[in-house]
PDB file of C-alpha atoms in Angstrom:
ATOM      1  CA  MET A  16     -99.221 -99.589 -61.351  1.00 84.00           C
ATOM      2  CA  ARG A  17     -99.682 -98.342 -57.900  1.00 84.00           C
ATOM      3  CA  TYR A  18     -97.891 -95.318 -58.827  1.00 89.00           C
ATOM      4  CA  LEU A  19    -100.069 -94.323 -61.775  1.00 92.00           C
ATOM      5  CA  VAL A  20    -103.122 -94.674 -59.456  1.00 91.00           C
ATOM      6  CA  ARG A  21    -101.805 -92.189 -56.879  1.00 90.00           C
ATOM      7  CA  ALA A  22    -100.651 -89.859 -59.820  1.00 92.00           C
ATOM      8  CA  ILE A  23    -104.249 -89.794 -61.102  1.00 93.00           C
ATOM      9  CA  LYS A  24    -105.708 -89.223 -57.831  1.00 91.00           C
ATOM     10  CA  TYR A  25    -103.711 -86.362 -57.389  1.00 91.00           C
ATOM     11  CA  PHE A  26    -104.208 -84.873 -61.089  1.00 94.00           C
ATOM     12  CA  VAL A  27    -108.276 -85.248 -60.041  1.00 93.00           C
ATOM     13  CA  ALA A  28    -107.422 -83.592 -56.688  1.00 91.00           C
ATOM     14  CA  PHE A  29    -105.740 -80.715 -58.485  1.00 92.00           C
ATOM     15  CA  CYS A  30    -108.390 -80.188 -60.767  1.00 93.00           C
ATOM     16  CA  VAL A  31    -111.259 -80.272 -58.537  1.00 93.00           C
ATOM     17  CA  LEU A  32    -109.124 -77.989 -56.188  1.00 93.00           C
ATOM     18  CA  TYR A  33    -108.799 -75.774 -59.369  1.00 93.00           C
ATOM     19  CA  VAL A  34    -112.486 -75.825 -60.050  1.00 93.00           C
ATOM     20  CA  ALA A  35    -113.489 -75.068 -56.679  1.00 94.00           C
ATOM     21  CA  ILE A  36    -111.059 -72.008 -56.151  1.00 94.00           C
ATOM     22  CA  LEU A  37    -112.533 -70.832 -59.547  1.00 92.00           C
ATOM     23  CA  TRP A  38    -116.142 -71.074 -58.855  1.00 93.00           C
ATOM     24  CA  LEU A  39    -115.490 -69.372 -55.303  1.00 93.00           C
ATOM     25  CA  SER A  40    -113.688 -66.582 -57.418  1.00 91.00           C
ATOM     26  CA  LEU A  41    -116.647 -66.010 -59.674  1.00 90.00           C
ATOM     27  CA  ARG A  42    -119.351 -66.167 -57.001  1.00 89.00           C
ATOM     28  CA  MET A  43    -117.554 -63.607 -54.908  1.00 90.00           C
ATOM     29  CA  SER A  44    -116.815 -61.247 -57.892  1.00 88.00           C
ATOM     30  CA  GLY A  45    -120.532 -61.488 -58.615  1.00 82.00           C
ATOM     31  CA  MET A  46    -119.962 -62.300 -62.525  1.00 80.00           C
ATOM     32  CA  GLU A  47    -122.448 -64.033 -64.458  1.00 83.00           C
ATOM     33  CA  VAL A  48    -120.270 -66.963 -66.122  1.00 86.00           C
ATOM     34  CA  SER A  49    -120.425 -70.136 -65.309  1.00 88.00           C
ATOM     35  CA  VAL A  50    -117.342 -71.892 -63.936  1.00 90.00           C
ATOM     36  CA  TRP A  51    -117.265 -74.460 -67.430  1.00 91.00           C
ATOM     37  CA  ASP A  52    -117.200 -71.172 -69.836  1.00 90.00           C
ATOM     38  CA  SER A  53    -114.344 -69.857 -67.591  1.00 90.00           C
ATOM     39  CA  VAL A  54    -112.128 -72.919 -67.584  1.00 91.00           C
ATOM     40  CA  ALA A  55    -112.628 -73.433 -71.499  1.00 92.00           C
ATOM     41  CA  VAL A  56    -111.730 -69.650 -72.088  1.00 91.00           C
ATOM     42  CA  THR A  57    -108.592 -70.125 -69.849  1.00 89.00           C
ATOM     43  CA  MET A  58    -107.620 -73.424 -71.227  1.00 91.00           C
ATOM     44  CA  GLN A  59    -107.493 -71.394 -74.689  1.00 93.00           C
ATOM     45  CA  THR A  60    -104.707 -68.721 -73.723  1.00 94.00           C
ATOM     46  CA  THR A  61    -101.033 -69.946 -73.502  1.00 94.00           C
ATOM     47  CA  ARG A  62    -101.059 -69.301 -69.736  1.00 93.00           C
ATOM     48  CA  GLY A  63    -104.066 -71.894 -69.237  1.00 91.00           C
ATOM     49  CA  ARG A  64    -102.007 -74.319 -71.187  1.00 94.00           C
ATOM     50  CA  LEU A  65     -99.127 -74.257 -69.030  1.00 95.00           C
ATOM     51  CA  LEU A  66    -101.393 -74.644 -66.186  1.00 93.00           C
ATOM     52  CA  ALA A  67    -102.502 -77.717 -67.549  1.00 93.00           C
ATOM     53  CA  ALA A  68     -99.069 -78.944 -68.087  1.00 95.00           C
ATOM     54  CA  ALA A  69     -97.759 -78.068 -64.526  1.00 94.00           C
ATOM     55  CA  VAL A  70    -100.584 -79.744 -63.322  1.00 94.00           C
ATOM     56  CA  VAL A  71     -99.969 -82.968 -65.483  1.00 94.00           C
ATOM     57  CA  VAL A  72     -96.061 -82.761 -64.287  1.00 95.00           C
ATOM     58  CA  LEU A  73     -97.009 -82.218 -60.634  1.00 93.00           C
ATOM     59  CA  SER A  74     -99.176 -84.572 -60.212  1.00 92.00           C
ATOM     60  CA  ALA A  75     -96.873 -86.800 -62.249  1.00 93.00           C
ATOM     61  CA  ALA A  76     -94.175 -86.480 -59.858  1.00 92.00           C
ATOM     62  CA  TYR A  77     -95.826 -85.905 -56.398  1.00 88.00           C
ATOM     63  CA  PRO A  78     -95.946 -89.724 -55.840  1.00 87.00           C
ATOM     64  CA  ARG A  79     -92.335 -89.974 -56.150  1.00 88.00           C
ATOM     65  CA  PHE A  80     -91.611 -87.153 -53.512  1.00 88.00           C
ATOM     66  CA  GLY A  81     -94.756 -87.457 -51.352  1.00 87.00           C
ATOM     67  CA  PHE A  82     -94.255 -90.708 -49.860  1.00 90.00           C
ATOM     68  CA  VAL A  83     -90.839 -91.563 -47.682  1.00 93.00           C
ATOM     69  CA  THR A  84     -89.079 -93.866 -45.662  1.00 93.00           C
ATOM     70  CA  ARG A  85     -87.761 -92.763 -42.533  1.00 94.00           C
ATOM     71  CA  ARG A  86     -85.742 -94.393 -39.602  1.00 94.00           C
ATOM     72  CA  VAL A  87     -85.969 -94.322 -35.690  1.00 92.00           C
ATOM     73  CA  GLU A  88     -83.890 -96.432 -33.538  1.00 91.00           C
ATOM     74  CA  CYS A  89     -86.230 -98.887 -31.439  1.00 90.00           C
ATOM     75  CA  LEU A  90     -87.203-102.607 -31.575  1.00 89.00           C
ATOM     76  CA  MET A  91     -90.587-103.405 -32.590  1.00 89.00           C
ATOM     77  CA  ASP A  92     -90.895-106.299 -29.696  1.00 87.00           C
ATOM     78  CA  GLU A  93     -89.645-104.195 -26.961  1.00 88.00           C
ATOM     79  CA  ASP A  94     -91.011-100.476 -27.989  1.00 88.00           C
ATOM     80  CA  ARG A  95     -94.585-102.170 -29.340  1.00 89.00           C
ATOM     81  CA  GLU A  96     -96.465 -99.696 -26.805  1.00 90.00           C
ATOM     82  CA  GLN A  97     -94.421 -96.646 -27.794  1.00 91.00           C
ATOM     83  CA  ILE A  98     -94.847 -97.316 -31.386  1.00 92.00           C
ATOM     84  CA  VAL A  99     -98.703 -97.583 -31.148  1.00 92.00           C
ATOM     85  CA  SER A 100     -99.088 -94.877 -29.188  1.00 92.00           C
ATOM     86  CA  ALA A 101     -97.330 -92.487 -31.592  1.00 93.00           C
ATOM     87  CA  PHE A 102     -99.610 -93.402 -34.316  1.00 93.00           C
ATOM     88  CA  GLU A 103    -103.139 -92.873 -32.165  1.00 93.00           C
ATOM     89  CA  VAL A 104    -101.751 -90.031 -30.676  1.00 93.00           C
ATOM     90  CA  SER A 105    -101.278 -88.732 -34.157  1.00 91.00           C
ATOM     91  CA  GLY A 106    -104.549 -90.091 -35.582  1.00 90.00           C
ATOM     92  CA  PHE A 107    -104.029 -93.535 -36.865  1.00 93.00           C
ATOM     93  CA  ARG A 108    -104.802 -96.599 -35.806  1.00 93.00           C
ATOM     94  CA  ALA A 109    -103.419-100.475 -36.069  1.00 91.00           C
ATOM     95  CA  VAL A 110    -105.070-102.240 -38.735  1.00 93.00           C
ATOM     96  CA  SER A 111    -102.941-105.520 -38.749  1.00 91.00           C
ATOM     97  CA  GLN A 112     -99.832-106.762 -36.524  1.00 88.00           C
ATOM     98  CA  THR A 113     -97.337-109.419 -37.180  1.00 86.00           C
ATOM     99  CA  ASP A 114     -93.833-110.146 -36.108  1.00 82.00           C
ATOM    100  CA  GLU A 115     -92.308-108.532 -38.756  1.00 86.00           C
ATOM    101  CA  ARG A 116     -94.871-105.611 -39.951  1.00 92.00           C
ATOM    102  CA  MET A 117     -97.530-103.589 -38.396  1.00 94.00           C
ATOM    103  CA  VAL A 118     -99.997-101.484 -40.691  1.00 95.00           C
ATOM    104  CA  PHE A 119    -101.868 -98.392 -39.511  1.00 95.00           C
ATOM    105  CA  ARG A 120    -104.459 -96.653 -41.382  1.00 94.00           C
ATOM    106  CA  SER A 121    -106.070 -93.111 -40.247  1.00 91.00           C
ATOM    107  CA  GLY A 122    -108.713 -93.654 -37.984  1.00 86.00           C
ATOM    108  CA  SER A 123    -111.096 -90.721 -39.283  1.00 88.00           C
ATOM    109  CA  ILE A 124    -113.144 -90.633 -42.662  1.00 90.00           C
ATOM    110  CA  VAL A 125    -112.409 -86.860 -43.014  1.00 91.00           C
ATOM    111  CA  ARG A 126    -108.441 -87.487 -42.843  1.00 88.00           C
ATOM    112  CA  ARG A 127    -108.734 -90.670 -44.988  1.00 89.00           C
ATOM    113  CA  LEU A 128    -110.490 -88.149 -47.831  1.00 87.00           C
ATOM    114  CA  THR A 129    -107.882 -85.580 -46.928  1.00 84.00           C
ATOM    115  CA  LEU A 130    -105.335 -88.115 -47.735  1.00 84.00           C
ATOM    116  CA  LEU A 131    -106.878 -89.336 -50.827  1.00 83.00           C
ATOM    117  CA  GLY A 132    -107.144 -93.145 -49.405  1.00 84.00           C
ATOM    118  CA  GLU A 133    -103.174 -92.778 -49.440  1.00 85.00           C
ATOM    119  CA  ASP A 134    -103.349 -93.075 -45.319  1.00 88.00           C
ATOM    120  CA  GLU A 135    -101.465 -96.508 -44.761  1.00 92.00           C
ATOM    121  CA  ILE A 136     -98.566 -96.503 -43.018  1.00 94.00           C
ATOM    122  CA  THR A 137     -96.277 -99.459 -42.462  1.00 95.00           C
ATOM    123  CA  VAL A 138     -94.079-100.200 -39.760  1.00 95.00           C
ATOM    124  CA  ARG A 139     -91.047-102.914 -40.481  1.00 95.00           C
ATOM    125  CA  GLN A 140     -87.966-103.695 -38.328  1.00 93.00           C
ATOM    126  CA  TYR A 141     -84.804-102.799 -39.914  1.00 91.00           C
ATOM    127  CA  GLY A 142     -81.793-104.161 -37.975  1.00 89.00           C
ATOM    128  CA  GLN A 143     -82.065-101.446 -34.740  1.00 90.00           C
ATOM    129  CA  TRP A 144     -84.264 -99.282 -36.464  1.00 92.00           C
ATOM    130  CA  VAL A 145     -87.787 -99.397 -37.603  1.00 94.00           C
ATOM    131  CA  GLU A 146     -88.864 -98.168 -40.843  1.00 95.00           C
ATOM    132  CA  ILE A 147     -91.679 -96.035 -40.960  1.00 95.00           C
ATOM    133  CA  THR A 148     -93.244 -96.083 -44.835  1.00 94.00           C
ATOM    134  CA  GLY A 149     -96.016 -93.734 -46.053  1.00 93.00           C
ATOM    135  CA  ILE A 150     -97.304 -90.213 -47.278  1.00 91.00           C
ATOM    136  CA  ARG A 151     -94.683 -88.021 -46.185  1.00 91.00           C
ATOM    137  CA  ARG A 152     -96.734 -85.436 -44.048  1.00 88.00           C
ATOM    138  CA  ALA A 153     -97.976 -88.586 -41.569  1.00 91.00           C
ATOM    139  CA  VAL A 154     -94.607 -90.032 -41.456  1.00 94.00           C
ATOM    140  CA  ALA A 155     -93.011 -87.225 -40.537  1.00 93.00           C
ATOM    141  CA  ARG A 156     -95.615 -86.812 -37.641  1.00 92.00           C
ATOM    142  CA  VAL A 157     -95.431 -90.083 -36.691  1.00 94.00           C
ATOM    143  CA  THR A 158     -92.048 -90.098 -36.710  1.00 95.00           C
ATOM    144  CA  TYR A 159     -91.481 -87.193 -34.586  1.00 94.00           C
ATOM    145  CA  ARG A 160     -93.736 -88.305 -32.145  1.00 93.00           C
ATOM    146  CA  LEU A 161     -92.012 -92.007 -31.865  1.00 93.00           C
ATOM    147  CA  GLU A 162     -88.672 -89.769 -31.536  1.00 92.00           C
ATOM    148  CA  MET A 163     -89.856 -88.233 -28.571  1.00 92.00           C
ATOM    149  CA  TYR A 164     -91.123 -91.240 -26.865  1.00 91.00           C
ATOM    150  CA  MET A 165     -88.129 -92.944 -27.172  1.00 90.00           C
ATOM    151  CA  ASP A 166     -85.860 -90.516 -26.112  1.00 88.00           C
ATOM    152  CA  ASN A 167     -88.268 -90.084 -22.734  1.00 86.00           C
ATOM    153  CA  LYS A 168     -88.051 -93.897 -22.535  1.00 82.00           C
ATOM    154  CA  ARG A 169     -84.115 -93.960 -22.336  1.00 79.00           C
ATOM    155  CA  ARG A 170     -83.995 -91.330 -19.988  1.00 78.00           C
TER     156      ARG A 170
END
């Protein structure tokens, strides 16, 4: 169910982006055509239908490739300070913490909107590693910082 909700969110986001770009294009060209008339005409062409199909396929595939799990060699108990610091520097704040799991969310409403509400990142212990799970770009940013902090701690 969560996958379907994410796919729908991305479909809506792509549609809003398309309409915004089209509106801006029409305003800059000085044409007196409404955005909705332009969308209707575009969807009657083969290219318009291909564009719509591409948006549907991309929206359906993005949740599969847009969310990842990365591992960093550290221990949640011993390195909690570095983990929290890496998230804070990346713009996330701790929402809940237990012995087995830490959950972080974006500290900014604007960032939360740009991530379409999919700003939750979960940290779990996995052997000698911590697993960081969430949206790809945020996880990559946090993982890079945490690896840097862990390298500095080891030296």
